[in-house]
Amino acid sequence: MKRTAEIVLGVIGAILYALFTFFGITLMTLKNNDDFVQEMENMFAEQGMENMGSISEMISGGSWYLIIISLLAIILGIVAIVLLKGNKKPKTAGIMLIITAVLSFVLFMGMSLIPAVLYLIAGIMALVRKPKTTITA
């Protein structure tokens, strides 16, 4: 049985998680930009969130969090795609995709809705689709 739909959804989800990684790396480089840090401090001050600590430390911690979680989602997605390729272990791949989708959605506080939904759909398809049975007479 071909698992093209699950593989395509998994690849698109992994690409979208790669965008999160790229965004985290961009934030990491911006933490050393004085203009950006000053603008963030002004924005926090306007919203009454002064005394938040060092903005550059917050940016650094947040960007590392973003990078690590998205890289884990990419790695687990690629492992699931390899398991789906050739219809090796579709149940394991489906469970892995569903768990990755739920955890990444929760850990990203809802920001990863689209890639998480793609992983979730691919995972459900991998679990639900049954191979065609041929009747021999």
Coordinates of N, CA and C in Angstrom, one line a residue:
M1 N 0.8 -1.2 0.0 CA 0.0 0.0 0.0 C 0.9 1.2 0.0
K2 N 0.5 2.2 -0.8 CA 1.3 3.4 -0.9 C 0.8 4.3 0.2
R3 N 1.8 5.0 0.8 CA 1.5 5.9 1.9 C 1.9 7.3 1.5
T4 N 1.6 7.7 0.2 CA 2.1 9.0 -0.3 C 1.4 10.1 0.4
A5 N 0.2 10.1 0.7 CA -0.5 11.2 1.4 C 0.1 11.5 2.8
E6 N 0.3 10.4 3.5 CA 0.9 10.6 4.9 C 2.4 11.1 4.8
I7 N 3.1 10.6 3.8 CA 4.5 11.1 3.6 C 4.5 12.6 3.2
V8 N 3.6 13.0 2.3 CA 3.6 14.4 1.9 C 3.2 15.3 3.0
L9 N 2.2 14.9 3.8 CA 1.8 15.7 4.9 C 2.9 15.8 6.0
G10 N 3.6 14.7 6.2 CA 4.7 14.7 7.1 C 5.8 15.6 6.7
V11 N 6.1 15.6 5.4 CA 7.2 16.4 4.8 C 6.8 17.9 4.9
I12 N 5.6 18.2 4.6 CA 5.1 19.6 4.7 C 5.2 20.1 6.1
G13 N 4.7 19.3 7.1 CA 4.8 19.6 8.5 C 6.2 19.8 9.0
A14 N 7.2 19.0 8.5 CA 8.6 19.1 8.9 C 9.1 20.4 8.3
I15 N 8.7 20.8 7.1 CA 9.2 22.0 6.5 C 8.7 23.2 7.3
L16 N 7.4 23.1 7.8 CA 6.9 24.2 8.6 C 7.6 24.3 9.9
Y17 N 7.9 23.2 10.5 CA 8.7 23.2 11.8 C 10.1 23.8 11.5
A18 N 10.6 23.5 10.3 CA 11.9 24.1 10.0 C 11.9 25.6 10.0
L19 N 10.7 26.2 9.6 CA 10.5 27.6 9.6 C 10.6 28.1 11.1
F20 N 10.0 27.3 12.0 CA 10.1 27.7 13.4 C 11.6 27.7 13.9
T21 N 12.3 26.7 13.4 CA 13.8 26.7 13.8 C 14.5 27.9 13.2
F22 N 14.2 28.3 12.0 CA 14.8 29.4 11.3 C 14.4 30.7 12.1
F23 N 13.2 30.8 12.6 CA 12.7 31.9 13.4 C 13.5 32.0 14.7
G24 N 13.7 30.9 15.3 CA 14.5 30.8 16.6 C 15.9 31.2 16.4
I25 N 16.5 30.8 15.3 CA 17.9 31.2 15.0 C 17.9 32.7 14.7
T26 N 16.9 33.2 14.0 CA 16.9 34.7 13.7 C 16.8 35.5 15.0
L27 N 15.9 35.0 16.0 CA 15.8 35.6 17.3 C 17.2 35.6 18.0
M28 N 17.9 34.5 17.9 CA 19.1 34.3 18.6 C 20.1 35.4 18.1
T29 N 20.1 35.6 16.8 CA 21.0 36.6 16.2 C 20.6 38.1 16.6
L30 N 19.3 38.3 16.8 CA 18.8 39.6 17.1 C 19.0 40.0 18.5
K31 N 19.3 39.0 19.4 CA 19.5 39.4 20.8 C 20.7 40.3 21.0
N32 N 21.7 40.2 20.1 CA 22.9 41.1 20.2 C 22.7 42.4 19.5
N33 N 21.5 42.7 18.9 CA 21.3 43.9 18.2 C 20.7 44.9 19.2
D34 N 21.4 46.0 19.5 CA 21.0 46.9 20.6 C 19.7 47.6 20.2
D35 N 19.5 47.9 18.9 CA 18.2 48.6 18.5 C 17.0 47.7 18.8
F36 N 17.2 46.4 18.4 CA 16.1 45.5 18.6 C 15.8 45.3 20.1
V37 N 16.8 45.2 20.9 CA 16.6 45.0 22.4 C 15.9 46.2 23.0
Q38 N 16.4 47.4 22.5 CA 15.8 48.7 23.0 C 14.3 48.8 22.6
E39 N 14.0 48.4 21.4 CA 12.6 48.4 20.9 C 11.7 47.4 21.7
M40 N 12.3 46.2 22.1 CA 11.5 45.3 22.9 C 11.3 45.8 24.3
E41 N 12.3 46.5 24.9 CA 12.2 47.1 26.2 C 11.1 48.2 26.2
N42 N 11.1 49.0 25.1 CA 10.0 50.0 25.0 C 8.6 49.4 24.8
M43 N 8.6 48.3 24.1 CA 7.3 47.6 23.9 C 6.8 47.1 25.2
F44 N 7.7 46.4 26.0 CA 7.3 45.9 27.3 C 6.9 47.0 28.2
A45 N 7.6 48.1 28.2 CA 7.3 49.3 29.1 C 5.9 49.9 28.7
E46 N 5.6 49.9 27.5 CA 4.3 50.5 27.1 C 3.1 49.6 27.6
Q47 N 3.4 48.3 27.7 CA 2.3 47.4 28.2 C 2.4 47.2 29.7
G48 N 3.2 48.0 30.3 CA 3.3 47.9 31.8 C 4.0 46.7 32.3
M49 N 4.8 46.1 31.5 CA 5.6 44.9 32.0 C 7.0 45.3 32.2
E50 N 7.3 46.3 33.1 CA 8.6 46.6 33.4 C 9.2 45.6 34.4
N51 N 10.4 45.7 34.7 CA 11.1 44.8 35.6 C 10.9 43.3 35.2
M52 N 11.0 43.1 33.9 CA 10.9 41.7 33.4 C 12.3 41.1 33.4
G53 N 13.3 41.7 33.8 CA 14.7 41.2 33.8 C 15.3 41.6 32.5
S54 N 16.4 41.0 32.2 CA 17.1 41.3 31.0 C 16.4 40.8 29.7
I55 N 16.1 41.7 28.8 CA 15.4 41.3 27.6 C 16.2 40.4 26.8
S56 N 17.5 40.6 26.7 CA 18.3 39.7 25.9 C 18.4 38.3 26.4
E57 N 18.3 38.1 27.7 CA 18.2 36.8 28.3 C 16.9 36.1 28.0
M58 N 15.8 36.9 28.0 CA 14.5 36.3 27.7 C 14.5 35.9 26.2
I59 N 15.0 36.7 25.3 CA 15.1 36.4 23.9 C 15.9 35.2 23.7
S60 N 17.1 35.1 24.4 CA 18.0 33.9 24.2 C 17.3 32.7 24.7
G61 N 16.6 32.7 25.9 CA 15.9 31.5 26.4 C 14.8 31.1 25.5
G62 N 14.0 32.1 25.0 CA 12.9 31.8 24.1 C 13.3 31.2 22.8
S63 N 14.4 31.7 22.3 CA 14.9 31.3 21.0 C 15.4 29.9 21.1
W64 N 16.2 29.5 22.2 CA 16.7 28.2 22.4 C 15.5 27.2 22.5
Y65 N 14.5 27.6 23.3 CA 13.3 26.8 23.4 C 12.6 26.5 22.1
L66 N 12.5 27.5 21.3 CA 11.9 27.4 19.9 C 12.7 26.5 19.1
I67 N 14.0 26.6 19.1 CA 14.9 25.8 18.3 C 14.9 24.4 18.7
I68 N 15.0 24.1 20.0 CA 15.0 22.7 20.5 C 13.7 22.0 20.2
I69 N 12.6 22.6 20.5 CA 11.3 21.9 20.3 C 11.0 21.7 18.8
S70 N 11.3 22.7 18.0 CA 11.1 22.5 16.6 C 12.0 21.4 16.0
L71 N 13.3 21.4 16.4 CA 14.2 20.4 15.9 C 13.7 19.0 16.3
L72 N 13.2 18.8 17.5 CA 12.7 17.5 18.0 C 11.5 17.1 17.1
A73 N 10.6 18.1 16.8 CA 9.5 17.8 16.0 C 9.9 17.4 14.6
I74 N 10.9 18.0 14.0 CA 11.4 17.7 12.7 C 12.0 16.3 12.7
I75 N 12.9 16.0 13.7 CA 13.5 14.7 13.8 C 12.5 13.6 13.9
L76 N 11.5 13.8 14.8 CA 10.5 12.7 15.0 C 9.6 12.6 13.7
G77 N 9.4 13.7 13.1 CA 8.6 13.6 11.8 C 9.4 12.8 10.7
I78 N 10.7 13.1 10.6 CA 11.5 12.4 9.6 C 11.6 10.9 10.0
V79 N 11.7 10.6 11.2 CA 11.7 9.1 11.6 C 10.4 8.5 11.2
A80 N 9.3 9.2 11.5 CA 8.0 8.6 11.1 C 7.9 8.5 9.6
I81 N 8.4 9.4 8.9 CA 8.3 9.3 7.4 C 9.1 8.1 6.9
V82 N 10.3 7.9 7.5 CA 11.1 6.7 7.2 C 10.4 5.4 7.5
L83 N 9.7 5.4 8.6 CA 8.9 4.2 9.0 C 7.7 4.0 8.0
L84 N 7.1 5.1 7.5 CA 6.0 5.0 6.6 C 6.5 4.6 5.2
K85 N 7.7 5.0 4.8 CA 8.2 4.6 3.5 C 8.3 3.1 3.4
G86 N 7.7 2.6 2.3 CA 7.7 1.2 2.1 C 6.7 0.5 3.0
N87 N 5.9 1.2 3.7 CA 4.9 0.6 4.6 C 5.5 -0.3 5.6
K88 N 6.6 0.1 6.2 CA 7.4 -0.7 7.2 C 6.6 -0.9 8.5
K89 N 6.4 0.3 9.2 CA 5.7 0.2 10.5 C 4.8 1.4 10.5
P90 N 3.6 1.3 9.9 CA 2.7 2.5 9.8 C 2.1 2.8 11.2
K91 N 1.8 1.8 12.0 CA 1.2 2.0 13.3 C 2.2 2.8 14.2
T92 N 3.4 2.4 14.2 CA 4.4 3.1 15.0 C 4.6 4.5 14.5
A93 N 4.6 4.7 13.2 CA 4.8 6.0 12.7 C 3.6 6.9 13.0
G94 N 2.4 6.3 12.9 CA 1.2 7.1 13.2 C 1.1 7.5 14.6
I95 N 1.5 6.7 15.5 CA 1.5 7.0 17.0 C 2.5 8.1 17.2
M96 N 3.7 8.0 16.6 CA 4.7 9.0 16.7 C 4.3 10.3 16.2
L97 N 3.6 10.4 15.1 CA 3.2 11.6 14.5 C 2.1 12.3 15.4
I98 N 1.2 11.5 15.9 CA 0.1 12.0 16.8 C 0.7 12.6 18.0
I99 N 1.6 11.9 18.7 CA 2.2 12.3 19.9 C 3.0 13.6 19.7
T100 N 3.8 13.6 18.6 CA 4.6 14.8 18.2 C 3.7 16.0 18.0
A101 N 2.6 15.8 17.3 CA 1.6 16.9 17.0 C 1.0 17.5 18.3
V102 N 0.6 16.6 19.1 CA -0.1 17.1 20.4 C 1.0 17.8 21.3
L103 N 2.1 17.2 21.5 CA 3.1 17.8 22.3 C 3.7 19.1 21.8
S104 N 3.9 19.2 20.5 CA 4.4 20.4 19.9 C 3.4 21.5 20.0
F105 N 2.1 21.2 19.8 CA 1.0 22.2 19.9 C 1.0 22.7 21.3
V106 N 1.1 21.9 22.3 CA 1.0 22.3 23.7 C 2.3 23.1 24.1
L107 N 3.4 22.6 23.7 CA 4.7 23.2 24.1 C 4.9 24.6 23.4
F108 N 4.3 24.7 22.2 CA 4.4 26.0 21.4 C 3.2 26.9 21.8
M109 N 2.4 26.5 22.8 CA 1.2 27.2 23.2 C 0.3 27.6 22.1
G110 N 0.1 26.7 21.2 CA -0.8 26.9 20.1 C -0.3 27.6 18.8
M111 N 1.0 28.0 18.9 CA 1.5 28.7 17.7 C 1.8 27.8 16.5
S112 N 1.9 26.5 16.8 CA 2.3 25.5 15.7 C 1.0 24.8 15.3
L113 N -0.1 25.5 15.1 CA -1.3 24.9 14.8 C -1.3 24.2 13.4
I114 N -0.8 24.8 12.4 CA -0.8 24.2 11.1 C 0.1 23.0 11.0
P115 N 1.4 23.1 11.3 CA 2.2 21.9 11.2 C 1.7 20.7 12.2
A116 N 1.2 21.1 13.3 CA 0.7 20.1 14.2 C -0.6 19.4 13.6
V117 N -1.4 20.1 13.0 CA -2.6 19.5 12.3 C -2.2 18.6 11.2
L118 N -1.1 19.0 10.4 CA -0.6 18.2 9.4 C -0.1 16.9 9.9
Y119 N 0.7 17.0 11.0 CA 1.2 15.7 11.6 C 0.1 14.9 12.2
L120 N -0.9 15.5 12.8 CA -2.0 14.8 13.3 C -2.8 14.1 12.2
I121 N -3.1 14.7 11.1 CA -3.8 14.1 10.0 C -3.0 12.9 9.5
A122 N -1.7 13.1 9.3 CA -0.9 12.1 8.8 C -0.8 10.9 9.7
G123 N -0.8 11.2 11.0 CA -0.8 10.1 12.0 C -2.1 9.3 12.0
I124 N -3.2 10.0 12.0 CA -4.5 9.3 11.9 C -4.6 8.5 10.7
M125 N -4.2 9.0 9.5 CA -4.3 8.3 8.3 C -3.4 7.0 8.4
A126 N -2.2 7.2 9.0 CA -1.3 6.0 9.1 C -2.0 4.9 10.0
L127 N -2.7 5.3 11.0 CA -3.3 4.3 11.9 C -4.6 3.7 11.3
V128 N -5.4 4.5 10.5 CA -6.7 4.1 10.1 C -6.6 3.3 8.8
R129 N -5.8 3.7 7.9 CA -5.8 3.0 6.6 C -5.3 1.5 6.7
K130 N -6.1 0.7 6.1 CA -5.9 -0.7 6.1 C -5.4 -1.2 4.7
P131 N -4.5 -2.1 4.6 CA -4.1 -2.6 3.3 C -5.2 -3.3 2.6
K132 N -5.2 -3.2 1.3 CA -6.3 -3.9 0.6 C -6.1 -5.4 0.6
T133 N -7.2 -6.1 0.8 CA -7.1 -7.5 0.9 C -7.6 -8.0 -0.5
T134 N -6.9 -9.0 -1.0 CA -7.2 -9.6 -2.3 C -7.8 -10.9 -2.0
I135 N -8.9 -11.2 -2.7 CA -9.5 -12.5 -2.6 C -9.1 -13.4 -3.7
T136 N -8.5 -14.5 -3.3 CA -8.1 -15.5 -4.3 C -9.0 -16.7 -4.3
A137 N -9.4 -17.1 -5.5 CA -10.3 -18.2 -5.5 C -9.6 -19.5 -5.9

